[in-house]
Structure formats: C-alpha cells, structure tokens
PDB file of C-alpha atoms in Angstrom:
ATOM      1  CA  MET A  24      -1.742  -5.366  22.655  1.00  0.00           C
ATOM      2  CA  ARG A  25      -4.447  -4.698  20.017  1.00  0.00           C
ATOM      3  CA  ASP A  26      -8.026  -3.664  20.431  1.00  0.00           C
ATOM      4  CA  SER A  27     -10.949  -5.543  19.048  1.00  0.00           C
ATOM      5  CA  ALA A  28     -10.439  -3.914  15.591  1.00  0.00           C
ATOM      6  CA  GLY A  29      -6.891  -5.091  15.281  1.00  0.00           C
ATOM      7  CA  ALA A  30      -5.311  -1.780  15.787  1.00  0.00           C
ATOM      8  CA  VAL A  31      -2.502  -0.962  18.269  1.00  0.00           C
ATOM      9  CA  PRO A  32      -3.931   1.277  21.156  1.00  0.00           C
ATOM     10  CA  ARG A  33      -2.923   4.865  20.960  1.00  0.00           C
ATOM     11  CA  PRO A  34      -0.579   6.089  23.736  1.00  0.00           C
ATOM     12  CA  GLY A  35      -1.571   9.223  25.641  1.00  0.00           C
ATOM     13  CA  GLY A  36      -0.402  12.483  24.220  1.00  0.00           C
ATOM     14  CA  ALA A  37       0.242  13.386  20.649  1.00  0.00           C
ATOM     15  CA  ALA A  38       3.869  14.713  20.807  1.00  0.00           C
ATOM     16  CA  ARG A  39       6.509  12.635  19.123  1.00  0.00           C
ATOM     17  CA  ALA A  40       9.308  11.327  21.228  1.00  0.00           C
ATOM     18  CA  ALA A  41      12.902  11.899  20.257  1.00  0.00           C
ATOM     19  CA  VAL A  42      14.513   8.753  21.572  1.00  0.00           C
ATOM     20  CA  GLY A  43      17.421   8.594  19.222  1.00  0.00           C
ATOM     21  CA  GLU A  44      16.033   5.719  17.145  1.00  0.00           C
ATOM     22  CA  THR A  45      15.383   5.625  13.447  1.00  0.00           C
ATOM     23  CA  ILE A  46      12.532   3.880  11.645  1.00  0.00           C
ATOM     24  CA  LYS A  47      13.464   0.182  11.337  1.00  0.00           C
ATOM     25  CA  ALA A  48      11.086  -0.899   8.633  1.00  0.00           C
ATOM     26  CA  ALA A  49       9.197   0.435   5.584  1.00  0.00           C
ATOM     27  CA  VAL A  50       6.140  -1.181   4.100  1.00  0.00           C
ATOM     28  CA  PHE A  51       5.030  -0.082   0.642  1.00  0.00           C
ATOM     29  CA  ASP A  52       1.806   0.056  -1.263  1.00  0.00           C
ATOM     30  CA  LEU A  53       2.393  -1.239  -4.802  1.00  0.00           C
ATOM     31  CA  ASP A  54       0.266   0.426  -7.531  1.00  0.00           C
ATOM     32  CA  GLY A  55       0.884   4.157  -7.636  1.00  0.00           C
ATOM     33  CA  THR A  56       3.691   4.029  -5.169  1.00  0.00           C
ATOM     34  CA  LEU A  57       6.374   1.731  -6.497  1.00  0.00           C
ATOM     35  CA  ALA A  58       4.799   0.933  -9.955  1.00  0.00           C
ATOM     36  CA  ASN A  59       3.252   3.445 -12.419  1.00  0.00           C
ATOM     37  CA  THR A  60       0.526   0.911 -13.269  1.00  0.00           C
ATOM     38  CA  LEU A  61      -2.400   3.354 -12.913  1.00  0.00           C
ATOM     39  CA  PRO A  62      -2.855   4.230 -16.541  1.00  0.00           C
ATOM     40  CA  ALA A  63      -2.799   0.645 -17.654  1.00  0.00           C
ATOM     41  CA  ILE A  64      -5.039  -0.537 -14.870  1.00  0.00           C
ATOM     42  CA  SER A  65      -7.484   2.243 -15.514  1.00  0.00           C
ATOM     43  CA  ARG A  66      -7.793   1.225 -19.272  1.00  0.00           C
ATOM     44  CA  LEU A  67      -8.265  -2.382 -18.218  1.00  0.00           C
ATOM     45  CA  LEU A  68     -10.993  -1.581 -15.738  1.00  0.00           C
ATOM     46  CA  VAL A  69     -12.781   0.458 -18.435  1.00  0.00           C
ATOM     47  CA  LYS A  70     -12.420  -2.427 -20.880  1.00  0.00           C
ATOM     48  CA  VAL A  71     -13.720  -5.096 -18.431  1.00  0.00           C
ATOM     49  CA  ALA A  72     -16.582  -2.953 -17.228  1.00  0.00           C
ATOM     50  CA  SER A  73     -17.621  -2.300 -20.876  1.00  0.00           C
ATOM     51  CA  GLU A  74     -17.572  -6.042 -21.681  1.00  0.00           C
ATOM     52  CA  GLN A  75     -19.984  -6.549 -18.720  1.00  0.00           C
ATOM     53  CA  GLY A  76     -22.345  -3.924 -20.247  1.00  0.00           C
ATOM     54  CA  ARG A  77     -21.493  -1.012 -18.010  1.00  0.00           C
ATOM     55  CA  PRO A  78     -19.457   1.735 -19.709  1.00  0.00           C
ATOM     56  CA  VAL A  79     -17.364   3.775 -17.257  1.00  0.00           C
ATOM     57  CA  THR A  80     -15.158   6.822 -17.685  1.00  0.00           C
ATOM     58  CA  ALA A  81     -11.458   6.837 -17.161  1.00  0.00           C
ATOM     59  CA  ARG A  82     -12.069   9.052 -14.055  1.00  0.00           C
ATOM     60  CA  GLN A  83     -14.419   6.521 -12.532  1.00  0.00           C
ATOM     61  CA  ALA A  84     -11.941   3.731 -13.172  1.00  0.00           C
ATOM     62  CA  ALA A  85      -9.082   5.700 -11.585  1.00  0.00           C
ATOM     63  CA  ALA A  86     -11.187   6.213  -8.415  1.00  0.00           C
ATOM     64  CA  ALA A  87     -11.529   2.424  -8.120  1.00  0.00           C
ATOM     65  CA  ILE A  88      -7.807   1.755  -8.199  1.00  0.00           C
ATOM     66  CA  GLY A  89      -6.357   0.683  -4.882  1.00  0.00           C
ATOM     67  CA  LYS A  90      -9.549  -0.964  -3.714  1.00  0.00           C
ATOM     68  CA  PRO A  91      -9.917  -4.685  -3.425  1.00  0.00           C
ATOM     69  CA  PRO A  92     -11.332  -6.275  -6.589  1.00  0.00           C
ATOM     70  CA  GLY A  93     -14.758  -6.896  -5.049  1.00  0.00           C
ATOM     71  CA  PRO A  94     -15.480  -3.432  -3.933  1.00  0.00           C
ATOM     72  CA  ALA A  95     -13.843  -1.947  -7.097  1.00  0.00           C
ATOM     73  CA  PHE A  96     -15.948  -3.842  -9.541  1.00  0.00           C
ATOM     74  CA  GLY A  97     -19.024  -3.710  -7.299  1.00  0.00           C
ATOM     75  CA  LYS A  98     -18.837   0.067  -7.386  1.00  0.00           C
ATOM     76  CA  LEU A  99     -18.077   0.328 -11.129  1.00  0.00           C
ATOM     77  CA  LEU A 100     -20.845  -2.071 -12.038  1.00  0.00           C
ATOM     78  CA  GLY A 101     -23.264  -0.906  -9.418  1.00  0.00           C
ATOM     79  CA  MET A 102     -23.801  -4.371  -8.133  1.00  0.00           C
ATOM     80  CA  PRO A 103     -23.183  -6.356  -4.935  1.00  0.00           C
ATOM     81  CA  GLU A 104     -19.772  -7.755  -4.631  1.00  0.00           C
ATOM     82  CA  ASP A 105     -21.069 -11.341  -4.810  1.00  0.00           C
ATOM     83  CA  HIS A 106     -23.090 -10.845  -7.913  1.00  0.00           C
ATOM     84  CA  ASP A 107     -22.274 -13.130 -10.726  1.00  0.00           C
ATOM     85  CA  THR A 108     -21.513 -10.192 -13.000  1.00  0.00           C
ATOM     86  CA  VAL A 109     -19.002  -8.851 -10.560  1.00  0.00           C
ATOM     87  CA  VAL A 110     -17.414 -12.237 -10.093  1.00  0.00           C
ATOM     88  CA  ALA A 111     -17.080 -12.561 -13.894  1.00  0.00           C
ATOM     89  CA  ALA A 112     -15.605  -9.113 -14.253  1.00  0.00           C
ATOM     90  CA  ILE A 113     -12.877  -9.977 -11.542  1.00  0.00           C
ATOM     91  CA  GLY A 114     -12.007 -13.187 -13.355  1.00  0.00           C
ATOM     92  CA  ARG A 115     -11.734 -11.407 -16.687  1.00  0.00           C
ATOM     93  CA  TYR A 116      -9.587  -8.672 -15.094  1.00  0.00           C
ATOM     94  CA  ARG A 117      -7.123 -11.206 -13.803  1.00  0.00           C
ATOM     95  CA  GLU A 118      -7.115 -13.118 -17.146  1.00  0.00           C
ATOM     96  CA  LEU A 119      -6.090  -9.861 -18.976  1.00  0.00           C
ATOM     97  CA  PHE A 120      -3.754  -8.445 -16.409  1.00  0.00           C
ATOM     98  CA  ALA A 121      -0.588 -10.061 -17.720  1.00  0.00           C
ATOM     99  CA  TYR A 122      -1.171  -8.933 -21.313  1.00  0.00           C
ATOM    100  CA  GLU A 123      -2.488  -5.461 -20.510  1.00  0.00           C
ATOM    101  CA  VAL A 124      -0.163  -4.542 -17.549  1.00  0.00           C
ATOM    102  CA  LEU A 125       2.667  -6.859 -16.972  1.00  0.00           C
ATOM    103  CA  ARG A 126       3.919  -6.707 -20.535  1.00  0.00           C
ATOM    104  CA  GLU A 127       5.259  -3.216 -19.721  1.00  0.00           C
ATOM    105  CA  GLY A 128       7.792  -4.811 -17.488  1.00  0.00           C
ATOM    106  CA  PRO A 129      10.498  -2.595 -15.743  1.00  0.00           C
ATOM    107  CA  ARG A 130       9.206   0.440 -17.621  1.00  0.00           C
ATOM    108  CA  LEU A 131       6.363   0.523 -14.957  1.00  0.00           C
ATOM    109  CA  LEU A 132       8.780   1.448 -12.192  1.00  0.00           C
ATOM    110  CA  PHE A 133       8.631   4.984 -10.932  1.00  0.00           C
ATOM    111  CA  PRO A 134      11.954   6.907 -11.208  1.00  0.00           C
ATOM    112  CA  GLY A 135      14.387   6.033  -8.466  1.00  0.00           C
ATOM    113  CA  VAL A 136      12.538   3.123  -6.981  1.00  0.00           C
ATOM    114  CA  ALA A 137      15.146   0.382  -7.501  1.00  0.00           C
ATOM    115  CA  ALA A 138      17.969   2.577  -6.381  1.00  0.00           C
ATOM    116  CA  GLY A 139      15.847   3.931  -3.524  1.00  0.00           C
ATOM    117  CA  LEU A 140      14.965   0.465  -2.174  1.00  0.00           C
ATOM    118  CA  SER A 141      18.599  -0.526  -2.358  1.00  0.00           C
ATOM    119  CA  ALA A 142      19.602   2.622  -0.393  1.00  0.00           C
ATOM    120  CA  LEU A 143      17.019   1.856   2.335  1.00  0.00           C
ATOM    121  CA  ARG A 144      18.423  -1.614   2.669  1.00  0.00           C
ATOM    122  CA  ALA A 145      21.835  -0.149   2.982  1.00  0.00           C
ATOM    123  CA  HIS A 146      20.580   1.936   5.870  1.00  0.00           C
ATOM    124  CA  GLY A 147      19.503  -1.397   7.544  1.00  0.00           C
ATOM    125  CA  ILE A 148      15.813  -0.788   7.039  1.00  0.00           C
ATOM    126  CA  GLU A 149      13.616  -3.824   6.551  1.00  0.00           C
ATOM    127  CA  LEU A 150      11.320  -3.684   3.520  1.00  0.00           C
ATOM    128  CA  ALA A 151       7.904  -5.186   2.804  1.00  0.00           C
ATOM    129  CA  VAL A 152       4.794  -4.663   0.554  1.00  0.00           C
ATOM    130  CA  ALA A 153       1.107  -4.481   1.614  1.00  0.00           C
ATOM    131  CA  THR A 154      -1.197  -4.329  -1.314  1.00  0.00           C
ATOM    132  CA  SER A 155      -4.851  -4.782  -2.210  1.00  0.00           C
ATOM    133  CA  LYS A 156      -3.711  -7.044  -5.116  1.00  0.00           C
ATOM    134  CA  GLY A 157      -3.975 -10.807  -4.869  1.00  0.00           C
ATOM    135  CA  THR A 158      -0.823 -12.794  -4.231  1.00  0.00           C
ATOM    136  CA  ARG A 159      -0.442 -14.108  -7.759  1.00  0.00           C
ATOM    137  CA  GLY A 160      -0.813 -10.593  -9.326  1.00  0.00           C
ATOM    138  CA  ALA A 161       1.387  -8.838  -6.832  1.00  0.00           C
ATOM    139  CA  GLU A 162       4.231 -11.395  -6.979  1.00  0.00           C
ATOM    140  CA  ALA A 163       4.104 -11.416 -10.741  1.00  0.00           C
ATOM    141  CA  LEU A 164       4.245  -7.573 -10.918  1.00  0.00           C
ATOM    142  CA  LEU A 165       7.136  -7.399  -8.563  1.00  0.00           C
ATOM    143  CA  ASP A 166       8.955 -10.031 -10.684  1.00  0.00           C
ATOM    144  CA  VAL A 167       8.599  -8.166 -13.922  1.00  0.00           C
ATOM    145  CA  LEU A 168       9.557  -4.861 -12.269  1.00  0.00           C
ATOM    146  CA  GLY A 169      12.908  -6.532 -11.295  1.00  0.00           C
ATOM    147  CA  ILE A 170      12.679  -5.564  -7.564  1.00  0.00           C
ATOM    148  CA  ARG A 171      11.248  -8.687  -5.845  1.00  0.00           C
ATOM    149  CA  ASP A 172      14.711  -9.544  -4.469  1.00  0.00           C
ATOM    150  CA  LEU A 173      14.930  -6.141  -2.737  1.00  0.00           C
ATOM    151  CA  LEU A 174      11.805  -6.748  -0.726  1.00  0.00           C
ATOM    152  CA  GLY A 175      10.881  -9.074   2.120  1.00  0.00           C
ATOM    153  CA  PRO A 176       7.269 -10.165   2.899  1.00  0.00           C
ATOM    154  CA  VAL A 177       4.521  -9.281   0.416  1.00  0.00           C
ATOM    155  CA  ILE A 178       1.213  -9.136   2.222  1.00  0.00           C
ATOM    156  CA  THR A 179      -1.809  -9.187  -0.158  1.00  0.00           C
ATOM    157  CA  GLN A 180      -5.620  -9.009   0.014  1.00  0.00           C
ATOM    158  CA  ASP A 181      -6.081 -12.739  -0.093  1.00  0.00           C
ATOM    159  CA  MET A 182      -3.821 -13.195   2.952  1.00  0.00           C
ATOM    160  CA  VAL A 183      -5.979 -11.283   5.413  1.00  0.00           C
ATOM    161  CA  ARG A 184      -9.549 -11.210   6.639  1.00  0.00           C
ATOM    162  CA  ARG A 185      -9.880  -7.420   6.352  1.00  0.00           C
ATOM    163  CA  GLY A 186      -8.309  -5.476   3.565  1.00  0.00           C
ATOM    164  CA  LYS A 187      -7.435  -1.772   3.368  1.00  0.00           C
ATOM    165  CA  PRO A 188      -8.031   0.653   5.036  1.00  0.00           C
ATOM    166  CA  HIS A 189      -8.179  -1.827   7.962  1.00  0.00           C
ATOM    167  CA  PRO A 190      -4.694  -2.091   9.526  1.00  0.00           C
ATOM    168  CA  GLU A 191      -4.513  -5.869   9.532  1.00  0.00           C
ATOM    169  CA  MET A 192      -2.405  -5.955   6.434  1.00  0.00           C
ATOM    170  CA  VAL A 193       0.276  -3.635   7.581  1.00  0.00           C
ATOM    171  CA  LEU A 194       0.283  -5.015  11.127  1.00  0.00           C
ATOM    172  CA  ARG A 195       0.989  -8.494   9.651  1.00  0.00           C
ATOM    173  CA  ALA A 196       3.754  -6.957   7.506  1.00  0.00           C
ATOM    174  CA  ALA A 197       5.475  -5.483  10.490  1.00  0.00           C
ATOM    175  CA  ALA A 198       5.063  -8.720  12.509  1.00  0.00           C
ATOM    176  CA  ASP A 199       6.548 -10.700   9.633  1.00  0.00           C
ATOM    177  CA  LEU A 200       9.598  -8.343   9.603  1.00  0.00           C
ATOM    178  CA  GLY A 201       9.930  -8.672  13.411  1.00  0.00           C
ATOM    179  CA  VAL A 202       9.530  -4.874  13.884  1.00  0.00           C
ATOM    180  CA  ALA A 203       6.960  -3.043  15.994  1.00  0.00           C
ATOM    181  CA  PRO A 204       4.396  -1.011  14.133  1.00  0.00           C
ATOM    182  CA  TRP A 205       5.563   2.257  15.747  1.00  0.00           C
ATOM    183  CA  GLU A 206       9.029   1.559  14.413  1.00  0.00           C
ATOM    184  CA  SER A 207       7.709   1.262  10.878  1.00  0.00           C
ATOM    185  CA  ALA A 208       6.613   3.607   8.075  1.00  0.00           C
ATOM    186  CA  TYR A 209       3.897   2.922   5.591  1.00  0.00           C
ATOM    187  CA  VAL A 210       4.313   4.488   2.192  1.00  0.00           C
ATOM    188  CA  GLY A 211       1.300   4.907  -0.125  1.00  0.00           C
ATOM    189  CA  ASP A 212      -0.571   7.177  -2.424  1.00  0.00           C
ATOM    190  CA  THR A 213      -4.117   7.362  -1.220  1.00  0.00           C
ATOM    191  CA  VAL A 214      -5.940   8.782   1.769  1.00  0.00           C
ATOM    192  CA  GLY A 215      -6.940   5.286   2.797  1.00  0.00           C
ATOM    193  CA  ASP A 216      -3.290   4.280   2.929  1.00  0.00           C
ATOM    194  CA  MET A 217      -2.493   7.226   5.225  1.00  0.00           C
ATOM    195  CA  ARG A 218      -5.463   6.524   7.562  1.00  0.00           C
ATOM    196  CA  MET A 219      -4.412   2.839   7.684  1.00  0.00           C
ATOM    197  CA  ALA A 220      -0.938   3.862   8.633  1.00  0.00           C
ATOM    198  CA  VAL A 221      -2.120   6.157  11.427  1.00  0.00           C
ATOM    199  CA  THR A 222      -4.551   3.534  12.820  1.00  0.00           C
ATOM    200  CA  ALA A 223      -1.670   1.015  12.825  1.00  0.00           C
ATOM    201  CA  ARG A 224       0.575   3.632  14.618  1.00  0.00           C
ATOM    202  CA  MET A 225       3.006   3.631  11.699  1.00  0.00           C
ATOM    203  CA  GLU A 226       4.663   6.638  10.204  1.00  0.00           C
ATOM    204  CA  PRO A 227       2.374   7.775   7.363  1.00  0.00           C
ATOM    205  CA  VAL A 228       4.385   8.672   4.267  1.00  0.00           C
ATOM    206  CA  ALA A 229       2.541   9.824   1.222  1.00  0.00           C
ATOM    207  CA  VAL A 230       3.754  10.102  -2.459  1.00  0.00           C
ATOM    208  CA  THR A 231       2.068  12.844  -4.400  1.00  0.00           C
ATOM    209  CA  TYR A 232       2.649  11.229  -7.788  1.00  0.00           C
ATOM    210  CA  GLY A 233      -0.067   8.651  -7.467  1.00  0.00           C
ATOM    211  CA  VAL A 234      -3.790   8.674  -7.036  1.00  0.00           C
ATOM    212  CA  GLY A 235      -4.241  11.067  -4.085  1.00  0.00           C
ATOM    213  CA  SER A 236      -3.927  14.806  -4.479  1.00  0.00           C
ATOM    214  CA  PHE A 237      -1.572  16.873  -2.259  1.00  0.00           C
ATOM    215  CA  GLY A 238      -4.438  18.436  -0.301  1.00  0.00           C
ATOM    216  CA  GLU A 239      -6.228  15.110   0.361  1.00  0.00           C
ATOM    217  CA  LEU A 240      -3.089  13.431   1.604  1.00  0.00           C
ATOM    218  CA  ALA A 241      -1.867  16.237   3.676  1.00  0.00           C
ATOM    219  CA  ALA A 242      -5.198  16.492   5.397  1.00  0.00           C
ATOM    220  CA  VAL A 243      -4.387  13.303   7.279  1.00  0.00           C
ATOM    221  CA  ALA A 244      -2.656  14.366  10.404  1.00  0.00           C
ATOM    222  CA  GLY A 245       1.046  13.592  10.710  1.00  0.00           C
ATOM    223  CA  THR A 246       1.503  12.678   7.045  1.00  0.00           C
ATOM    224  CA  ARG A 247       4.918  13.196   5.649  1.00  0.00           C
ATOM    225  CA  MET A 248       4.710  14.398   1.987  1.00  0.00           C
ATOM    226  CA  CYS A 249       7.053  13.203  -0.720  1.00  0.00           C
ATOM    227  CA  GLY A 250       7.128  14.366  -4.372  1.00  0.00           C
ATOM    228  CA  SER A 251       9.579  11.669  -5.511  1.00  0.00           C
ATOM    229  CA  PHE A 252      10.911   8.263  -4.438  1.00  0.00           C
ATOM    230  CA  LYS A 253      14.161  10.086  -3.582  1.00  0.00           C
ATOM    231  CA  ASP A 254      12.186  12.089  -1.017  1.00  0.00           C
ATOM    232  CA  VAL A 255      10.747   8.878   0.383  1.00  0.00           C
ATOM    233  CA  VAL A 256      14.263   7.517   0.983  1.00  0.00           C
ATOM    234  CA  SER A 257      15.472  10.638   2.749  1.00  0.00           C
ATOM    235  CA  THR A 258      12.202  10.925   4.782  1.00  0.00           C
ATOM    236  CA  ILE A 259      12.214   7.405   6.045  1.00  0.00           C
ATOM    237  CA  ALA A 260      15.989   7.564   6.796  1.00  0.00           C
ATOM    238  CA  ALA A 261      15.461  10.583   8.920  1.00  0.00           C
ATOM    239  CA  ALA A 262      12.080   9.726  10.561  1.00  0.00           C
ATOM    240  CA  ARG A 263      11.735   9.158  14.192  1.00  0.00           C
ATOM    241  CA  PRO A 264       9.395   6.454  15.742  1.00  0.00           C
ATOM    242  CA  ARG A 265       5.967   7.187  16.990  1.00  0.00           C
ATOM    243  CA  PRO A 266       5.458   7.927  20.700  1.00  0.00           C
ATOM    244  CA  MET A 267       4.889   4.379  21.875  1.00  0.00           C
ATOM    245  CA  ALA A 268       8.509   3.683  21.007  1.00  0.00           C
ATOM    246  CA  ALA A 269       9.523   5.844  23.950  1.00  0.00           C
ATOM    247  CA  ALA A 270       7.494   3.784  26.336  1.00  0.00           C
ATOM    248  CA  ALA A 271       8.887   0.588  24.881  1.00  0.00           C
ATOM    249  CA  ALA A 272      12.517   1.844  25.090  1.00  0.00           C
ATOM    250  CA  HIS A 273      12.283   3.594  28.423  1.00  0.00           C
ATOM    251  CA  PRO A 274       9.619   1.805  30.619  1.00  0.00           C
ATOM    252  CA  ARG A 275       8.903   3.695  33.799  1.00  0.00           C
ATOM    253  CA  LYS A 276      10.438   2.450  37.017  1.00  0.00           C
ATOM    254  CA  ARG A 277       8.136   1.504  39.870  1.00  0.00           C
TER     255      ARG A 277
END
C-alpha cells in the first residue's frame, strides 16, 4: 500500500532485518552513475544558455545536471519553466545532444560498468534504469554505450507524472521488474537520488565519482557509499533487504 504521495509506508522500527534474502533488483541513475556524461552535458548547458542570452558558469551548469529539463533550464535562465525562452532552450538542448554528447559513444562508460552489470545479472539480480532524461535521449545514450541489452525497463521523466526526487519513477521500475521496493537498491550520484531511494524504501547506494560529494551523500541516513562500480556490484550482491521484507516474508500468526 502507498500513501497519498506515492511512497511505500515505513514500517515501525529502524533496525534492518536479517532474513537471509539478498537484494533482488537494482535500479540505476544514468548520467554520473553509469555514464560519464557530466563534462559534455555541462558544456552543452553552458552553450545553450549562452545562446538564449544568459551566460552561466560551468559550476552553475553542473549544479543543474540530474534535474528534469524544465527545472534545469528554468533555474539556469532565471525564468518560469513554461516561459518561451526555457522551452526554446530545451528544444535546442535536445537538438544538439546527439552531436555534443552521444558522439563520444562507449568512451562515456565509467570503468567497470559493462562487466559489473553482467556480474549482477549473473547473480540473478534484475536491472533497470530510472533517469530524469526523456525516453528518446535515454534510449539513444544506452544504445551508444553498448549496454542496453544488459538492462530491463528504462523509466524516464516523460513516463511519470512526478519526477525526481519523488519516488514514482523508482516505484514504477520496481513494479515493472516484478520486485518489491524493499527488495531493491537504487544507485545514484546525487543527494536527491538517495532521498528518493529512502522514501521508496529502497536500499540507497551512492557512487562518489559523480555529482554529489562524499559528505553530502553520506549525510543521507542508511546510504551505502561506493567509490567505484566494482564497489557497487559487491555492495548490492551483499546487501540485505529493508525491514518491510521481514514482515512480508514472515507474517505474524494470529
């Protein structure tokens, strides 16, 4: 059962339950987690904002990465999301994305990602992606990275009513995989990713090579910290489900 915000209700008590079950699914962020697109995306954001008459710094652009296009360009341009200039910027960004980002191809993969995803599949773990990208951009990126066949459902911004950090996206990914949220991990590189995972009752797994700093990510209670994708694989393979799994696996007798 979910509450009115779409999140799974929290069970009583914060202690983890060791019920002898491993995590059954892993849902991944894309930019900054699987793909090292951040430098190219940052340059593109700077370019598009400049074309719209609003010069921004690389640092400002980096802070917008990971947000849906509307909020990202709204913040960069200092305008409402539905302003004509913001809409034009989003269109221009999508127009240039293939040339500015996708041309990098498999070189965009972080070290160990392809082998790591294959290893997780060998462990019997179901895999999915939940990203603030649109469907077209996400699928195109996964194709040029050469990892689309290793992943199951790809849930994108245009497939849900409420994007990150609302949990709708990751809850849908878990449902499409046929796995309960508390039997799943979400792997991302931002504080919003970790908060989304916690709200969805998923195992929050942070990579420290993306946008978020170690301190910011570690400040989200329960987050498992990973300095490489190899660490992600070992963490997920060893992780135990969240407390609700105990209630599901061992209901009380009346």
